[in-house]
Amino acid sequence: MGIEAIEPQSIRNVTIVGDPGPVARLTARLPIGGRPIHWVADHATHTIRLAELSTQIPAAELERSIRVADGLVVVVDAATANTRRLETALRVADDHQVARLCLVTGLGRPGADFDRSVRTIADARGAVPVPVHLPLGIGAEFDGVLDLVRMWELEPTAPEFFGGRWAAAEHRYRRLVEAVFENDSAPDARPRGLRPEWLYDRIRDRTRIGDAVPVLCDPAPHRDDRGALLDAIVRFLPSPLQVCQPEHALDY
């Protein structure tokens, strides 16, 4: 029985890191350390392997594990004040230029605060947080997630359907464009002027060199949608061939 060849560029080896509770709630929906996920995104099949890492392990082990990771998904709980260990994990990733994206969970729980989570990511210095999702409501009023990159595909009925939330989405979209084209000559930044694929490419380039951190919102428990996270892993995090640190080895 032959062994199927895997194109290295299609591989994503990803470590999910965070405090034990939020990580456990996420990994219950994903195969961790077992069979890889074969995921089709942007018309290509990718192989995603996931591992998990608790911020509660000894600091030296936490730093080493982050330093040798290909890419990270950092789980941030919107309903609690973020721990010093989580902030340490973000700083270590920045120090070693490990590409990462953040997934904000717990948006429907009492005390949830999405903007506080974004500030935590920003305060870890280095990379600029780039929210690519907008939570629709918060706490008891949380009612799902809007994909900012593709929001214009919902027109012309979206402004009427979303009401005041659509104006907030337009504002967040403009901030997204400004963030990913920071210090560059941005193209026509009118909301309808940028194709989603163009923005994805730009976010990916800045994420892989450690300048940006895409920030996603977890829609659970409203629906068990892991698709947005897997799409983001493929689009924004590097393959083993794109990891620059010398301690990384090709693993496939």
PDB file of C-alpha atoms in Angstrom:
ATOM      1  CA  MET A   1       0.000   0.000   0.000  1.00  0.00           C
ATOM      2  CA  GLY A   2       1.627   3.291  -1.143  1.00  0.00           C
ATOM      3  CA  ILE A   3       2.177   6.427   0.872  1.00  0.00           C
ATOM      4  CA  GLU A   4       0.409   9.476  -0.446  1.00  0.00           C
ATOM      5  CA  ALA A   5       2.750  12.367  -1.189  1.00  0.00           C
ATOM      6  CA  ILE A   6       1.849  15.679   0.423  1.00  0.00           C
ATOM      7  CA  GLU A   7       2.875  18.993  -1.103  1.00  0.00           C
ATOM      8  CA  PRO A   8       4.868  20.760   1.679  1.00  0.00           C
ATOM      9  CA  GLN A   9       3.389  24.153   0.812  1.00  0.00           C
ATOM     10  CA  SER A  10      -0.069  22.790   1.654  1.00  0.00           C
ATOM     11  CA  ILE A  11       0.884  21.753   5.205  1.00  0.00           C
ATOM     12  CA  ARG A  12       0.030  23.722   8.320  1.00  0.00           C
ATOM     13  CA  ASN A  13       1.489  22.553  11.642  1.00  0.00           C
ATOM     14  CA  VAL A  14      -0.323  24.659  14.216  1.00  0.00           C
ATOM     15  CA  THR A  15      -0.151  24.869  18.004  1.00  0.00           C
ATOM     16  CA  ILE A  16      -3.241  26.059  19.881  1.00  0.00           C
ATOM     17  CA  VAL A  17      -2.137  27.932  23.004  1.00  0.00           C
ATOM     18  CA  GLY A  18      -4.064  29.511  25.861  1.00  0.00           C
ATOM     19  CA  ASP A  19      -5.416  29.007  29.334  1.00  0.00           C
ATOM     20  CA  PRO A  20      -6.730  25.453  29.937  1.00  0.00           C
ATOM     21  CA  GLY A  21     -10.474  26.228  30.038  1.00  0.00           C
ATOM     22  CA  PRO A  22     -10.827  28.145  26.757  1.00  0.00           C
ATOM     23  CA  VAL A  23      -8.409  25.786  24.978  1.00  0.00           C
ATOM     24  CA  ALA A  24     -10.342  22.718  26.155  1.00  0.00           C
ATOM     25  CA  ARG A  25     -13.622  24.153  24.893  1.00  0.00           C
ATOM     26  CA  LEU A  26     -12.072  24.760  21.481  1.00  0.00           C
ATOM     27  CA  THR A  27     -10.157  21.507  21.150  1.00  0.00           C
ATOM     28  CA  ALA A  28     -13.289  19.504  21.997  1.00  0.00           C
ATOM     29  CA  ARG A  29     -14.420  20.443  18.475  1.00  0.00           C
ATOM     30  CA  LEU A  30     -11.112  19.679  16.751  1.00  0.00           C
ATOM     31  CA  PRO A  31      -8.872  16.585  16.358  1.00  0.00           C
ATOM     32  CA  ILE A  32      -5.775  17.389  18.416  1.00  0.00           C
ATOM     33  CA  GLY A  33      -2.662  15.257  18.067  1.00  0.00           C
ATOM     34  CA  GLY A  34      -4.492  12.640  16.017  1.00  0.00           C
ATOM     35  CA  ARG A  35      -5.415  12.340  12.381  1.00  0.00           C
ATOM     36  CA  PRO A  36      -4.728  15.463  10.326  1.00  0.00           C
ATOM     37  CA  ILE A  37      -7.543  17.564   8.945  1.00  0.00           C
ATOM     38  CA  HIS A  38      -7.748  17.698   5.166  1.00  0.00           C
ATOM     39  CA  TRP A  39      -9.307  21.051   4.440  1.00  0.00           C
ATOM     40  CA  VAL A  40     -10.197  22.709   1.138  1.00  0.00           C
ATOM     41  CA  ALA A  41      -9.735  26.474   1.089  1.00  0.00           C
ATOM     42  CA  ASP A  42      -9.297  28.794  -1.881  1.00  0.00           C
ATOM     43  CA  HIS A  43      -9.644  25.891  -4.336  1.00  0.00           C
ATOM     44  CA  ALA A  44      -6.814  23.805  -2.863  1.00  0.00           C
ATOM     45  CA  THR A  45      -6.633  20.954  -0.330  1.00  0.00           C
ATOM     46  CA  HIS A  46      -4.455  21.515   2.728  1.00  0.00           C
ATOM     47  CA  THR A  47      -3.261  19.238   5.515  1.00  0.00           C
ATOM     48  CA  ILE A  48      -3.629  20.750   8.988  1.00  0.00           C
ATOM     49  CA  ARG A  49      -2.044  19.154  12.053  1.00  0.00           C
ATOM     50  CA  LEU A  50      -3.009  20.566  15.433  1.00  0.00           C
ATOM     51  CA  ALA A  51      -1.340  20.378  18.839  1.00  0.00           C
ATOM     52  CA  GLU A  52      -2.300  22.131  22.070  1.00  0.00           C
ATOM     53  CA  LEU A  53      -0.233  24.000  24.614  1.00  0.00           C
ATOM     54  CA  SER A  54      -1.351  25.255  28.019  1.00  0.00           C
ATOM     55  CA  THR A  55      -0.076  28.563  29.323  1.00  0.00           C
ATOM     56  CA  GLN A  56       0.055  26.929  32.772  1.00  0.00           C
ATOM     57  CA  ILE A  57       3.155  24.828  32.045  1.00  0.00           C
ATOM     58  CA  PRO A  58       6.555  26.046  33.366  1.00  0.00           C
ATOM     59  CA  ALA A  59       7.648  29.298  31.763  1.00  0.00           C
ATOM     60  CA  ALA A  60      10.821  27.849  30.212  1.00  0.00           C
ATOM     61  CA  GLU A  61       8.896  25.010  28.592  1.00  0.00           C
ATOM     62  CA  LEU A  62       6.223  27.412  27.362  1.00  0.00           C
ATOM     63  CA  GLU A  63       8.822  29.630  25.725  1.00  0.00           C
ATOM     64  CA  ARG A  64      10.620  26.723  24.078  1.00  0.00           C
ATOM     65  CA  SER A  65       7.384  25.244  22.723  1.00  0.00           C
ATOM     66  CA  ILE A  66       6.315  28.575  21.234  1.00  0.00           C
ATOM     67  CA  ARG A  67       9.779  29.261  19.814  1.00  0.00           C
ATOM     68  CA  VAL A  68       9.801  26.045  17.753  1.00  0.00           C
ATOM     69  CA  ALA A  69       6.164  26.247  16.615  1.00  0.00           C
ATOM     70  CA  ASP A  70       5.432  26.780  12.919  1.00  0.00           C
ATOM     71  CA  GLY A  71       2.380  28.887  13.741  1.00  0.00           C
ATOM     72  CA  LEU A  72       0.073  29.587  16.657  1.00  0.00           C
ATOM     73  CA  VAL A  73      -3.618  29.977  17.325  1.00  0.00           C
ATOM     74  CA  VAL A  74      -3.775  31.963  20.567  1.00  0.00           C
ATOM     75  CA  VAL A  75      -7.104  31.519  22.367  1.00  0.00           C
ATOM     76  CA  VAL A  76      -8.264  34.653  24.189  1.00  0.00           C
ATOM     77  CA  ASP A  77     -11.275  34.462  26.524  1.00  0.00           C
ATOM     78  CA  ALA A  78     -13.385  37.612  26.107  1.00  0.00           C
ATOM     79  CA  ALA A  79     -15.241  36.952  29.363  1.00  0.00           C
ATOM     80  CA  THR A  80     -12.257  37.090  31.713  1.00  0.00           C
ATOM     81  CA  ALA A  81      -9.381  39.411  32.406  1.00  0.00           C
ATOM     82  CA  ASN A  82      -6.527  37.868  30.506  1.00  0.00           C
ATOM     83  CA  THR A  83      -3.815  36.202  32.553  1.00  0.00           C
ATOM     84  CA  ARG A  84      -0.189  37.233  32.753  1.00  0.00           C
ATOM     85  CA  ARG A  85       0.755  33.864  31.236  1.00  0.00           C
ATOM     86  CA  LEU A  86      -1.334  34.566  28.144  1.00  0.00           C
ATOM     87  CA  GLU A  87       0.337  37.939  27.736  1.00  0.00           C
ATOM     88  CA  THR A  88       3.701  36.181  28.152  1.00  0.00           C
ATOM     89  CA  ALA A  89       2.815  33.740  25.377  1.00  0.00           C
ATOM     90  CA  LEU A  90       1.989  36.628  23.044  1.00  0.00           C
ATOM     91  CA  ARG A  91       5.261  38.396  23.866  1.00  0.00           C
ATOM     92  CA  VAL A  92       7.324  35.238  23.333  1.00  0.00           C
ATOM     93  CA  ALA A  93       5.716  34.706  19.941  1.00  0.00           C
ATOM     94  CA  ASP A  94       6.549  38.287  19.056  1.00  0.00           C
ATOM     95  CA  ASP A  95      10.147  37.984  20.288  1.00  0.00           C
ATOM     96  CA  HIS A  96      10.743  34.944  18.062  1.00  0.00           C
ATOM     97  CA  GLN A  97       8.612  36.187  15.143  1.00  0.00           C
ATOM     98  CA  VAL A  98       6.298  33.183  15.279  1.00  0.00           C
ATOM     99  CA  ALA A  99       3.284  33.809  13.053  1.00  0.00           C
ATOM    100  CA  ARG A 100       0.050  33.711  15.006  1.00  0.00           C
ATOM    101  CA  LEU A 101      -3.602  34.497  14.862  1.00  0.00           C
ATOM    102  CA  CYS A 102      -5.897  35.026  17.819  1.00  0.00           C
ATOM    103  CA  LEU A 103      -9.315  33.474  18.375  1.00  0.00           C
ATOM    104  CA  VAL A 104     -11.547  35.360  20.805  1.00  0.00           C
ATOM    105  CA  THR A 105     -13.926  32.978  22.587  1.00  0.00           C
ATOM    106  CA  GLY A 106     -16.625  33.381  25.241  1.00  0.00           C
ATOM    107  CA  LEU A 107     -18.310  36.299  23.487  1.00  0.00           C
ATOM    108  CA  GLY A 108     -21.747  35.205  24.678  1.00  0.00           C
ATOM    109  CA  ARG A 109     -20.778  34.932  28.339  1.00  0.00           C
ATOM    110  CA  PRO A 110     -21.423  37.563  31.055  1.00  0.00           C
ATOM    111  CA  GLY A 111     -18.696  40.164  31.214  1.00  0.00           C
ATOM    112  CA  ALA A 112     -17.449  39.525  27.681  1.00  0.00           C
ATOM    113  CA  ASP A 113     -15.539  42.431  26.122  1.00  0.00           C
ATOM    114  CA  PHE A 114     -14.166  42.050  22.594  1.00  0.00           C
ATOM    115  CA  ASP A 115     -12.330  45.381  22.582  1.00  0.00           C
ATOM    116  CA  ARG A 116     -10.557  44.480  25.829  1.00  0.00           C
ATOM    117  CA  SER A 117      -9.294  41.287  24.177  1.00  0.00           C
ATOM    118  CA  VAL A 118      -7.978  43.271  21.206  1.00  0.00           C
ATOM    119  CA  ARG A 119      -6.208  45.677  23.581  1.00  0.00           C
ATOM    120  CA  THR A 120      -4.552  42.735  25.336  1.00  0.00           C
ATOM    121  CA  ILE A 121      -3.146  41.569  22.005  1.00  0.00           C
ATOM    122  CA  ALA A 122      -1.969  45.092  21.165  1.00  0.00           C
ATOM    123  CA  ASP A 123      -0.323  45.562  24.565  1.00  0.00           C
ATOM    124  CA  ALA A 124       1.880  42.508  23.987  1.00  0.00           C
ATOM    125  CA  ARG A 125       3.930  44.833  21.724  1.00  0.00           C
ATOM    126  CA  GLY A 126       5.175  44.256  18.233  1.00  0.00           C
ATOM    127  CA  ALA A 127       2.468  42.976  15.917  1.00  0.00           C
ATOM    128  CA  VAL A 128      -0.669  44.985  15.194  1.00  0.00           C
ATOM    129  CA  PRO A 129      -3.979  43.205  15.935  1.00  0.00           C
ATOM    130  CA  VAL A 130      -6.149  43.084  12.812  1.00  0.00           C
ATOM    131  CA  PRO A 131      -9.756  42.051  13.611  1.00  0.00           C
ATOM    132  CA  VAL A 132     -11.141  40.283  10.543  1.00  0.00           C
ATOM    133  CA  HIS A 133     -14.430  39.519  12.313  1.00  0.00           C
ATOM    134  CA  LEU A 134     -16.991  41.660  14.105  1.00  0.00           C
ATOM    135  CA  PRO A 135     -19.082  40.157  16.920  1.00  0.00           C
ATOM    136  CA  LEU A 136     -22.771  40.906  16.454  1.00  0.00           C
ATOM    137  CA  GLY A 137     -23.665  41.922  19.967  1.00  0.00           C
ATOM    138  CA  ILE A 138     -21.867  40.870  23.130  1.00  0.00           C
ATOM    139  CA  GLY A 139     -22.741  38.918  26.254  1.00  0.00           C
ATOM    140  CA  ALA A 140     -26.427  37.959  26.372  1.00  0.00           C
ATOM    141  CA  GLU A 141     -26.961  39.883  23.116  1.00  0.00           C
ATOM    142  CA  PHE A 142     -24.273  38.008  21.182  1.00  0.00           C
ATOM    143  CA  ASP A 143     -25.869  36.790  17.968  1.00  0.00           C
ATOM    144  CA  GLY A 144     -23.063  35.583  15.731  1.00  0.00           C
ATOM    145  CA  VAL A 145     -20.121  36.907  13.733  1.00  0.00           C
ATOM    146  CA  LEU A 146     -19.712  39.075  10.631  1.00  0.00           C
ATOM    147  CA  ASP A 147     -16.733  38.417   8.314  1.00  0.00           C
ATOM    148  CA  LEU A 148     -15.387  41.911   7.640  1.00  0.00           C
ATOM    149  CA  VAL A 149     -13.231  40.926   4.667  1.00  0.00           C
ATOM    150  CA  ARG A 150     -16.227  39.607   2.745  1.00  0.00           C
ATOM    151  CA  MET A 151     -18.922  41.854   4.197  1.00  0.00           C
ATOM    152  CA  TRP A 152     -19.582  43.704   0.937  1.00  0.00           C
ATOM    153  CA  GLU A 153     -20.796  40.493  -0.679  1.00  0.00           C
ATOM    154  CA  LEU A 154     -23.901  40.827   1.532  1.00  0.00           C
ATOM    155  CA  GLU A 155     -25.070  44.039  -0.109  1.00  0.00           C
ATOM    156  CA  PRO A 156     -27.499  45.520  -1.067  1.00  0.00           C
ATOM    157  CA  THR A 157     -29.803  44.106   1.632  1.00  0.00           C
ATOM    158  CA  ALA A 158     -27.241  43.986   4.467  1.00  0.00           C
ATOM    159  CA  PRO A 159     -27.544  47.585   5.731  1.00  0.00           C
ATOM    160  CA  GLU A 160     -31.275  47.134   6.263  1.00  0.00           C
ATOM    161  CA  PHE A 161     -30.869  43.682   7.801  1.00  0.00           C
ATOM    162  CA  PHE A 162     -28.049  44.592  10.204  1.00  0.00           C
ATOM    163  CA  GLY A 163     -29.307  48.074  11.097  1.00  0.00           C
ATOM    164  CA  GLY A 164     -26.877  50.045  13.241  1.00  0.00           C
ATOM    165  CA  ARG A 165     -24.429  47.170  13.274  1.00  0.00           C
ATOM    166  CA  TRP A 166     -23.704  47.755   9.597  1.00  0.00           C
ATOM    167  CA  ALA A 167     -22.339  51.237  10.311  1.00  0.00           C
ATOM    168  CA  ALA A 168     -20.085  49.714  12.985  1.00  0.00           C
ATOM    169  CA  ALA A 169     -18.922  47.114  10.456  1.00  0.00           C
ATOM    170  CA  GLU A 170     -18.070  49.828   7.913  1.00  0.00           C
ATOM    171  CA  HIS A 171     -15.962  51.585  10.549  1.00  0.00           C
ATOM    172  CA  ARG A 172     -14.159  48.356  11.486  1.00  0.00           C
ATOM    173  CA  TYR A 173     -13.535  47.602   7.812  1.00  0.00           C
ATOM    174  CA  ARG A 174     -11.846  50.961   7.272  1.00  0.00           C
ATOM    175  CA  ARG A 175      -9.647  50.326  10.299  1.00  0.00           C
ATOM    176  CA  LEU A 176      -8.745  46.886   8.934  1.00  0.00           C
ATOM    177  CA  VAL A 177      -7.633  48.392   5.608  1.00  0.00           C
ATOM    178  CA  GLU A 178      -5.615  51.088   7.380  1.00  0.00           C
ATOM    179  CA  ALA A 179      -3.901  48.475   9.579  1.00  0.00           C
ATOM    180  CA  VAL A 180      -2.812  46.116   6.819  1.00  0.00           C
ATOM    181  CA  PHE A 181      -1.564  48.950   4.597  1.00  0.00           C
ATOM    182  CA  GLU A 182       0.126  50.842   7.422  1.00  0.00           C
ATOM    183  CA  ASN A 183       3.220  52.767   6.252  1.00  0.00           C
ATOM    184  CA  ASP A 184       2.495  51.807   2.641  1.00  0.00           C
ATOM    185  CA  SER A 185       0.736  53.500  -0.198  1.00  0.00           C
ATOM    186  CA  ALA A 186      -2.698  51.960   0.193  1.00  0.00           C
ATOM    187  CA  PRO A 187      -4.802  51.331  -2.892  1.00  0.00           C
ATOM    188  CA  ASP A 188      -8.208  52.898  -3.234  1.00  0.00           C
ATOM    189  CA  ALA A 189      -9.449  52.260   0.314  1.00  0.00           C
ATOM    190  CA  ARG A 190     -13.088  52.864  -0.384  1.00  0.00           C
ATOM    191  CA  PRO A 191     -14.989  49.944   1.220  1.00  0.00           C
ATOM    192  CA  ARG A 192     -16.011  48.401  -2.089  1.00  0.00           C
ATOM    193  CA  GLY A 193     -12.617  48.956  -3.692  1.00  0.00           C
ATOM    194  CA  LEU A 194     -10.704  45.914  -2.399  1.00  0.00           C
ATOM    195  CA  ARG A 195     -11.249  42.328  -3.482  1.00  0.00           C
ATOM    196  CA  PRO A 196     -11.259  39.838  -0.550  1.00  0.00           C
ATOM    197  CA  GLU A 197      -8.410  37.862  -2.137  1.00  0.00           C
ATOM    198  CA  TRP A 198      -6.291  41.014  -2.195  1.00  0.00           C
ATOM    199  CA  LEU A 199      -6.865  41.635   1.489  1.00  0.00           C
ATOM    200  CA  TYR A 200      -6.193  37.982   2.369  1.00  0.00           C
ATOM    201  CA  ASP A 201      -2.829  38.176   0.579  1.00  0.00           C
ATOM    202  CA  ARG A 202      -1.885  41.369   2.356  1.00  0.00           C
ATOM    203  CA  ILE A 203      -2.894  40.076   5.796  1.00  0.00           C
ATOM    204  CA  ARG A 204      -0.985  36.832   5.157  1.00  0.00           C
ATOM    205  CA  ASP A 205       2.195  38.673   4.163  1.00  0.00           C
ATOM    206  CA  ARG A 206       2.146  40.855   7.277  1.00  0.00           C
ATOM    207  CA  THR A 207       1.241  37.939   9.572  1.00  0.00           C
ATOM    208  CA  ARG A 208       4.061  35.705   8.371  1.00  0.00           C
ATOM    209  CA  ILE A 209       6.714  38.357   9.048  1.00  0.00           C
ATOM    210  CA  GLY A 210       5.264  39.099  12.492  1.00  0.00           C
ATOM    211  CA  ASP A 211       3.854  42.548  11.755  1.00  0.00           C
ATOM    212  CA  ALA A 212       0.155  41.665  12.141  1.00  0.00           C
ATOM    213  CA  VAL A 213      -2.055  39.341  14.152  1.00  0.00           C
ATOM    214  CA  PRO A 214      -5.428  38.472  12.577  1.00  0.00           C
ATOM    215  CA  VAL A 215      -8.150  38.390  15.236  1.00  0.00           C
ATOM    216  CA  LEU A 216     -11.150  36.069  14.760  1.00  0.00           C
ATOM    217  CA  CYS A 217     -14.342  35.659  16.771  1.00  0.00           C
ATOM    218  CA  ASP A 218     -15.520  32.188  17.772  1.00  0.00           C
ATOM    219  CA  PRO A 219     -19.262  31.841  17.008  1.00  0.00           C
ATOM    220  CA  ALA A 220     -19.773  28.846  19.326  1.00  0.00           C
ATOM    221  CA  PRO A 221     -22.020  27.896  21.070  1.00  0.00           C
ATOM    222  CA  HIS A 222     -24.475  29.464  18.610  1.00  0.00           C
ATOM    223  CA  ARG A 223     -23.219  27.058  15.983  1.00  0.00           C
ATOM    224  CA  ASP A 224     -20.315  24.670  15.793  1.00  0.00           C
ATOM    225  CA  ASP A 225     -18.567  26.434  12.928  1.00  0.00           C
ATOM    226  CA  ARG A 226     -14.904  25.508  12.715  1.00  0.00           C
ATOM    227  CA  GLY A 227     -14.710  26.453   9.043  1.00  0.00           C
ATOM    228  CA  ALA A 228     -13.744  30.099   9.595  1.00  0.00           C
ATOM    229  CA  LEU A 229     -10.860  29.077  11.875  1.00  0.00           C
ATOM    230  CA  LEU A 230      -9.540  26.431   9.468  1.00  0.00           C
ATOM    231  CA  ASP A 231      -9.814  28.859   6.554  1.00  0.00           C
ATOM    232  CA  ALA A 232      -7.817  31.426   8.538  1.00  0.00           C
ATOM    233  CA  ILE A 233      -5.134  28.864   9.447  1.00  0.00           C
ATOM    234  CA  VAL A 234      -4.676  28.057   5.754  1.00  0.00           C
ATOM    235  CA  ARG A 235      -4.794  31.662   4.566  1.00  0.00           C
ATOM    236  CA  PHE A 236      -2.656  33.370   7.181  1.00  0.00           C
ATOM    237  CA  LEU A 237      -0.265  30.896   8.851  1.00  0.00           C
ATOM    238  CA  PRO A 238       2.885  29.544   7.157  1.00  0.00           C
ATOM    239  CA  SER A 239       3.762  26.136   5.787  1.00  0.00           C
ATOM    240  CA  PRO A 240       6.946  24.532   7.168  1.00  0.00           C
ATOM    241  CA  LEU A 241       8.813  25.813   4.090  1.00  0.00           C
ATOM    242  CA  GLN A 242       7.928  29.398   4.990  1.00  0.00           C
ATOM    243  CA  VAL A 243       9.157  29.289   8.578  1.00  0.00           C
ATOM    244  CA  CYS A 244      12.419  31.208   8.913  1.00  0.00           C
ATOM    245  CA  GLN A 245      13.747  30.199  12.331  1.00  0.00           C
ATOM    246  CA  PRO A 246      16.735  27.813  12.058  1.00  0.00           C
ATOM    247  CA  GLU A 247      15.457  25.514  14.811  1.00  0.00           C
ATOM    248  CA  HIS A 248      12.409  24.590  12.707  1.00  0.00           C
ATOM    249  CA  ALA A 249      12.504  21.378  10.727  1.00  0.00           C
ATOM    250  CA  LEU A 250      10.345  20.277   7.808  1.00  0.00           C
ATOM    251  CA  ASP A 251       7.706  18.053   9.341  1.00  0.00           C
ATOM    252  CA  TYR A 252       5.346  16.227   7.026  1.00  0.00           C
TER     253      TYR A 252
END
